[in-house]
mmCIF file of N, CA and C in Angstrom:
data_model
loop_
_atom_site.group_PDB
_atom_site.id
_atom_site.type_symbol
_atom_site.label_atom_id
_atom_site.label_comp_id
_atom_site.label_asym_id
_atom_site.label_seq_id
_atom_site.Cartn_x
_atom_site.Cartn_y
_atom_site.Cartn_z
ATOM 1 N N MET A 1 -18.091 -19.951 18.022
ATOM 2 C CA MET A 1 -17.875 -18.851 18.632
ATOM 3 C C MET A 1 -18.054 -17.557 17.440
ATOM 4 N N VAL A 2 -18.856 -17.049 15.969
ATOM 5 C CA VAL A 2 -19.054 -16.684 15.713
ATOM 6 C C VAL A 2 -21.153 -16.757 14.835
ATOM 7 N N ALA A 3 -21.437 -15.547 15.627
ATOM 8 C CA ALA A 3 -22.649 -16.068 15.324
ATOM 9 C C ALA A 3 -23.996 -14.575 14.288
ATOM 10 N N GLY A 4 -24.708 -15.901 12.813
ATOM 11 C CA GLY A 4 -24.450 -14.278 11.980
ATOM 12 C C GLY A 4 -25.207 -14.479 12.491
ATOM 13 N N GLY A 5 -27.084 -14.762 11.960
ATOM 14 C CA GLY A 5 -28.099 -14.823 13.001
ATOM 15 C C GLY A 5 -28.114 -13.381 12.441
ATOM 16 N N ALA A 6 -29.187 -12.123 12.757
ATOM 17 C CA ALA A 6 -29.716 -11.048 11.782
ATOM 18 C C ALA A 6 -28.060 -9.883 11.739
ATOM 19 N N PHE A 7 -26.974 -10.134 12.150
ATOM 20 C CA PHE A 7 -25.949 -9.247 11.245
ATOM 21 C C PHE A 7 -25.328 -9.978 10.349
ATOM 22 N N SER A 8 -25.554 -11.415 9.853
ATOM 23 C CA SER A 8 -25.454 -11.797 8.330
ATOM 24 C C SER A 8 -25.387 -10.532 7.245
ATOM 25 N N GLY A 9 -26.068 -10.049 7.635
ATOM 26 C CA GLY A 9 -26.291 -9.302 6.156
ATOM 27 C C GLY A 9 -26.132 -7.260 6.466
ATOM 28 N N GLY A 10 -25.196 -7.619 7.377
ATOM 29 C CA GLY A 10 -24.293 -6.178 7.769
ATOM 30 C C GLY A 10 -25.645 -5.222 8.112
ATOM 31 N N SER A 11 -24.673 -4.890 9.772
ATOM 32 C CA SER A 11 -26.092 -4.522 10.540
ATOM 33 C C SER A 11 -24.802 -2.770 9.971
ATOM 34 N N ALA A 12 -24.504 -0.901 11.595
ATOM 35 C CA ALA A 12 -24.293 -0.272 11.290
ATOM 36 C C ALA A 12 -24.289 -0.016 11.985
ATOM 37 N N ALA A 13 -22.004 -0.028 11.951
ATOM 38 C CA ALA A 13 -22.371 0.662 14.164
ATOM 39 C C ALA A 13 -21.074 1.787 14.428
ATOM 40 N N THR A 14 -21.651 3.274 14.980
ATOM 41 C CA THR A 14 -20.803 3.922 15.656
ATOM 42 C C THR A 14 -20.138 3.961 16.667
ATOM 43 N N THR A 15 -18.713 4.566 16.733
ATOM 44 C CA THR A 15 -17.970 4.184 18.736
ATOM 45 C C THR A 15 -18.593 5.624 18.134
ATOM 46 N N ALA A 16 -17.700 6.092 19.602
ATOM 47 C CA ALA A 16 -18.519 7.436 19.682
ATOM 48 C C ALA A 16 -17.060 7.809 20.665
ATOM 49 N N GLY A 17 -16.066 7.163 20.933
ATOM 50 C CA GLY A 17 -14.685 7.810 21.683
ATOM 51 C C GLY A 17 -13.502 6.874 21.053
ATOM 52 N N GLU A 18 -12.517 7.356 21.067
ATOM 53 C CA GLU A 18 -11.381 6.267 20.169
ATOM 54 C C GLU A 18 -11.367 4.966 19.885
ATOM 55 N N LEU A 19 -11.428 3.474 19.960
ATOM 56 C CA LEU A 19 -12.062 1.984 18.694
ATOM 57 C C LEU A 19 -10.418 1.588 18.884
ATOM 58 N N ALA A 20 -10.513 1.190 19.353
ATOM 59 C CA ALA A 20 -9.149 -0.185 18.522
ATOM 60 C C ALA A 20 -9.798 -1.167 18.461
ATOM 61 N N VAL A 21 -9.107 -1.498 16.910
ATOM 62 C CA VAL A 21 -9.536 -2.922 16.185
ATOM 63 C C VAL A 21 -8.617 -4.134 16.563
ATOM 64 N N TYR A 22 -9.009 -5.361 16.406
ATOM 65 C CA TYR A 22 -8.299 -5.851 16.753
ATOM 66 C C TYR A 22 -7.654 -7.066 15.126
ATOM 67 N N PRO A 23 -7.235 -8.163 15.230
ATOM 68 C CA PRO A 23 -7.257 -9.634 14.354
ATOM 69 C C PRO A 23 -8.624 -10.097 14.564
ATOM 70 N N CYS A 24 -7.790 -10.797 16.653
ATOM 71 C CA CYS A 24 -9.094 -11.299 16.973
ATOM 72 C C CYS A 24 -9.849 -11.183 18.083
ATOM 73 N N PRO A 25 -10.965 -12.160 18.269
ATOM 74 C CA PRO A 25 -11.746 -11.217 19.343
ATOM 75 C C PRO A 25 -10.034 -11.230 20.684
ATOM 76 N N ASP A 26 -10.629 -10.789 21.575
ATOM 77 C CA ASP A 26 -9.390 -11.399 22.677
ATOM 78 C C ASP A 26 -7.534 -11.063 22.525
ATOM 79 N N THR A 27 -7.432 -10.843 21.220
ATOM 80 C CA THR A 27 -6.514 -11.816 21.375
ATOM 81 C C THR A 27 -5.489 -10.496 20.161
ATOM 82 N N GLY A 28 -4.003 -10.430 21.244
ATOM 83 C CA GLY A 28 -2.998 -9.820 20.539
ATOM 84 C C GLY A 28 -3.160 -7.983 20.938
ATOM 85 N N PRO A 29 -2.230 -7.491 20.503
ATOM 86 C CA PRO A 29 -2.044 -5.783 20.432
ATOM 87 C C PRO A 29 -3.294 -5.658 18.893
ATOM 88 N N ALA A 30 -3.469 -4.413 18.937
ATOM 89 C CA ALA A 30 -4.368 -3.338 18.205
ATOM 90 C C ALA A 30 -3.794 -3.767 16.082
ATOM 91 N N LEU A 31 -4.387 -3.722 15.227
ATOM 92 C CA LEU A 31 -4.138 -3.133 14.559
ATOM 93 C C LEU A 31 -3.762 -2.375 14.676
ATOM 94 N N PHE A 32 -4.613 -1.111 15.496
ATOM 95 C CA PHE A 32 -4.804 0.090 14.568
ATOM 96 C C PHE A 32 -6.177 0.423 15.036
ATOM 97 N N THR A 33 -5.798 2.154 15.355
ATOM 98 C CA THR A 33 -6.944 2.947 16.740
ATOM 99 C C THR A 33 -7.614 3.510 15.430
ATOM 100 N N VAL A 34 -9.057 4.061 15.823
ATOM 101 C CA VAL A 34 -9.877 4.782 14.971
ATOM 102 C C VAL A 34 -10.719 5.653 16.124
ATOM 103 N N PRO A 35 -10.444 6.683 15.325
ATOM 104 C CA PRO A 35 -11.182 8.197 16.311
ATOM 105 C C PRO A 35 -12.292 8.237 16.127
ATOM 106 N N GLY A 36 -13.032 8.765 17.227
ATOM 107 C CA GLY A 36 -14.705 8.962 16.811
ATOM 108 C C GLY A 36 -14.967 9.576 16.286
ATOM 109 N N GLY A 37 -16.533 8.985 15.968
ATOM 110 C CA GLY A 37 -17.421 9.422 14.641
ATOM 111 C C GLY A 37 -16.872 8.102 13.661
ATOM 112 N N GLN A 38 -16.602 7.067 13.705
ATOM 113 C CA GLN A 38 -16.185 6.103 12.776
ATOM 114 C C GLN A 38 -17.863 5.465 12.858
ATOM 115 N N ALA A 39 -17.842 5.009 11.437
ATOM 116 C CA ALA A 39 -19.043 3.838 11.077
ATOM 117 C C ALA A 39 -18.101 3.241 10.828
ATOM 118 N N PHE A 40 -18.667 1.554 10.428
ATOM 119 C CA PHE A 40 -17.954 0.661 10.723
ATOM 120 C C PHE A 40 -19.325 -0.932 10.067
ATOM 121 N N LEU A 41 -19.118 -0.866 8.728
ATOM 122 C CA LEU A 41 -20.251 -2.413 8.923
ATOM 123 C C LEU A 41 -19.825 -3.303 9.467
ATOM 124 N N VAL A 42 -20.984 -4.066 9.922
ATOM 125 C CA VAL A 42 -21.097 -5.396 11.376
ATOM 126 C C VAL A 42 -21.405 -6.205 10.392
ATOM 127 N N THR A 43 -20.042 -7.752 10.792
ATOM 128 C CA THR A 43 -21.067 -8.889 9.709
ATOM 129 C C THR A 43 -20.960 -9.558 10.551
ATOM 130 N N GLY A 44 -21.179 -9.846 12.362
ATOM 131 C CA GLY A 44 -20.873 -10.295 12.329
ATOM 132 C C GLY A 44 -20.637 -10.432 13.892
ATOM 133 N N LYS A 45 -20.908 -11.490 15.128
ATOM 134 C CA LYS A 45 -21.145 -11.346 16.471
ATOM 135 C C LYS A 45 -20.592 -12.529 17.347
ATOM 136 N N THR A 46 -19.498 -12.009 18.389
ATOM 137 C CA THR A 46 -18.978 -13.593 18.995
ATOM 138 C C THR A 46 -20.537 -14.124 20.174
ATOM 139 N N GLY A 47 -20.722 -15.090 20.042
ATOM 140 C CA GLY A 47 -21.478 -15.674 20.635
ATOM 141 C C GLY A 47 -21.631 -15.595 22.143
ATOM 142 N N ASP A 48 -20.725 -14.227 23.050
ATOM 143 C CA ASP A 48 -21.804 -13.030 24.080
ATOM 144 C C ASP A 48 -22.189 -11.914 23.518
ATOM 145 N N GLY A 49 -21.890 -11.636 21.700
ATOM 146 C CA GLY A 49 -21.872 -10.201 21.786
ATOM 147 C C GLY A 49 -21.884 -9.864 22.152
ATOM 148 N N ALA A 50 -20.205 -9.778 23.162
ATOM 149 C CA ALA A 50 -19.236 -8.486 23.132
ATOM 150 C C ALA A 50 -18.201 -8.248 22.458
ATOM 151 N N TRP A 51 -17.573 -9.376 21.396
ATOM 152 C CA TRP A 51 -17.147 -8.948 19.908
ATOM 153 C C TRP A 51 -17.705 -8.578 18.867
ATOM 154 N N LEU A 52 -17.370 -7.441 17.532
ATOM 155 C CA LEU A 52 -18.021 -7.268 16.735
ATOM 156 C C LEU A 52 -16.916 -7.737 15.593
ATOM 157 N N ARG A 53 -17.854 -8.143 14.567
ATOM 158 C CA ARG A 53 -16.453 -8.980 13.094
ATOM 159 C C ARG A 53 -16.978 -7.821 12.976
ATOM 160 N N ILE A 54 -15.641 -6.729 12.141
ATOM 161 C CA ILE A 54 -16.061 -5.503 11.295
ATOM 162 C C ILE A 54 -15.354 -6.630 9.948
ATOM 163 N N HIS A 55 -16.128 -5.281 8.284
ATOM 164 C CA HIS A 55 -15.219 -5.935 7.504
ATOM 165 C C HIS A 55 -14.502 -4.588 8.024
ATOM 166 N N ASN A 56 -13.113 -4.306 7.468
ATOM 167 C CA ASN A 56 -11.497 -3.684 7.167
ATOM 168 C C ASN A 56 -11.481 -3.889 5.757
ATOM 169 N N PRO A 57 -11.535 -2.423 5.525
ATOM 170 C CA PRO A 57 -11.534 -1.913 4.389
ATOM 171 C C PRO A 57 -9.346 -2.081 3.627
ATOM 172 N N LEU A 58 -8.952 -2.824 4.399
ATOM 173 C CA LEU A 58 -7.081 -2.131 4.254
ATOM 174 C C LEU A 58 -7.084 -2.925 4.031
ATOM 175 N N PRO A 59 -5.864 -3.131 2.703
ATOM 176 C CA PRO A 59 -5.316 -4.295 2.132
ATOM 177 C C PRO A 59 -4.082 -5.087 3.794
ATOM 178 N N GLY A 60 -5.185 -6.470 2.635
ATOM 179 C CA GLY A 60 -4.469 -7.563 3.874
ATOM 180 C C GLY A 60 -5.288 -8.365 4.625
ATOM 181 N N ARG A 61 -6.336 -7.698 5.296
ATOM 182 C CA ARG A 61 -7.601 -8.195 5.576
ATOM 183 C C ARG A 61 -9.638 -7.619 5.855
ATOM 184 N N THR A 62 -9.898 -8.794 5.411
ATOM 185 C CA THR A 62 -11.091 -8.258 5.681
ATOM 186 C C THR A 62 -10.987 -7.963 5.992
ATOM 187 N N GLU A 63 -11.264 -7.986 6.995
ATOM 188 C CA GLU A 63 -12.301 -8.478 8.398
ATOM 189 C C GLU A 63 -11.266 -8.145 10.322
ATOM 190 N N ALA A 64 -11.907 -7.481 10.524
ATOM 191 C CA ALA A 64 -11.747 -7.453 12.278
ATOM 192 C C ALA A 64 -12.097 -7.467 13.028
ATOM 193 N N TRP A 65 -11.780 -7.188 14.389
ATOM 194 C CA TRP A 65 -13.220 -7.020 15.297
ATOM 195 C C TRP A 65 -13.077 -6.384 16.547
ATOM 196 N N VAL A 66 -13.996 -5.757 17.106
ATOM 197 C CA VAL A 66 -13.954 -4.286 17.593
ATOM 198 C C VAL A 66 -14.736 -5.158 18.657
ATOM 199 N N GLN A 67 -14.164 -4.607 20.541
ATOM 200 C CA GLN A 67 -15.652 -4.255 21.904
ATOM 201 C C GLN A 67 -16.580 -3.992 21.448
ATOM 202 N N ALA A 68 -17.880 -4.424 21.584
ATOM 203 C CA ALA A 68 -19.220 -3.946 21.331
ATOM 204 C C ALA A 68 -19.555 -3.067 22.512
ATOM 205 N N ASP A 69 -18.929 -2.985 23.472
ATOM 206 C CA ASP A 69 -19.292 -2.175 24.408
ATOM 207 C C ASP A 69 -19.598 -0.257 24.404
ATOM 208 N N PRO A 70 -18.140 -0.104 23.958
ATOM 209 C CA PRO A 70 -18.476 1.658 22.922
ATOM 210 C C PRO A 70 -18.794 1.544 21.732
ATOM 211 N N LEU A 71 -20.307 0.584 21.420
ATOM 212 C CA LEU A 71 -20.770 1.335 19.945
ATOM 213 C C LEU A 71 -21.814 1.552 20.180
ATOM 214 N N THR A 72 -22.175 2.408 18.644
ATOM 215 C CA THR A 72 -23.991 2.052 19.346
ATOM 216 C C THR A 72 -24.713 1.622 17.743
ATOM 217 N N VAL A 73 -24.929 0.345 17.677
ATOM 218 C CA VAL A 73 -25.227 -0.083 16.365
ATOM 219 C C VAL A 73 -26.983 -0.069 16.328
ATOM 220 N N LYS A 74 -26.419 0.071 14.569
ATOM 221 C CA LYS A 74 -27.973 0.614 13.500
ATOM 222 C C LYS A 74 -28.272 -0.493 13.280
ATOM 223 N N GLY A 75 -29.396 -1.397 13.414
ATOM 224 C CA GLY A 75 -29.475 -2.363 12.392
ATOM 225 C C GLY A 75 -30.223 -3.537 13.441
ATOM 226 N N SER A 76 -30.826 -4.519 12.084
ATOM 227 C CA SER A 76 -30.872 -5.380 13.105
ATOM 228 C C SER A 76 -29.308 -6.562 13.166
#
């Protein structure tokens, strides 16, 4: 489900508007939302590229997932 590839080293992504952050792709309610302009460290993506795995700095969970469409990805 998760492809490493070019994302395995980490890329940056920024959202233009409010974005929901989920525990897994297409699963459950959002953990939280973040306002526009936030940057994320991208550490992976789903095979279809619809979801990006991000580093989550909050205690208790080191990763989370966001939909890729509303993000601008910088890096390979």
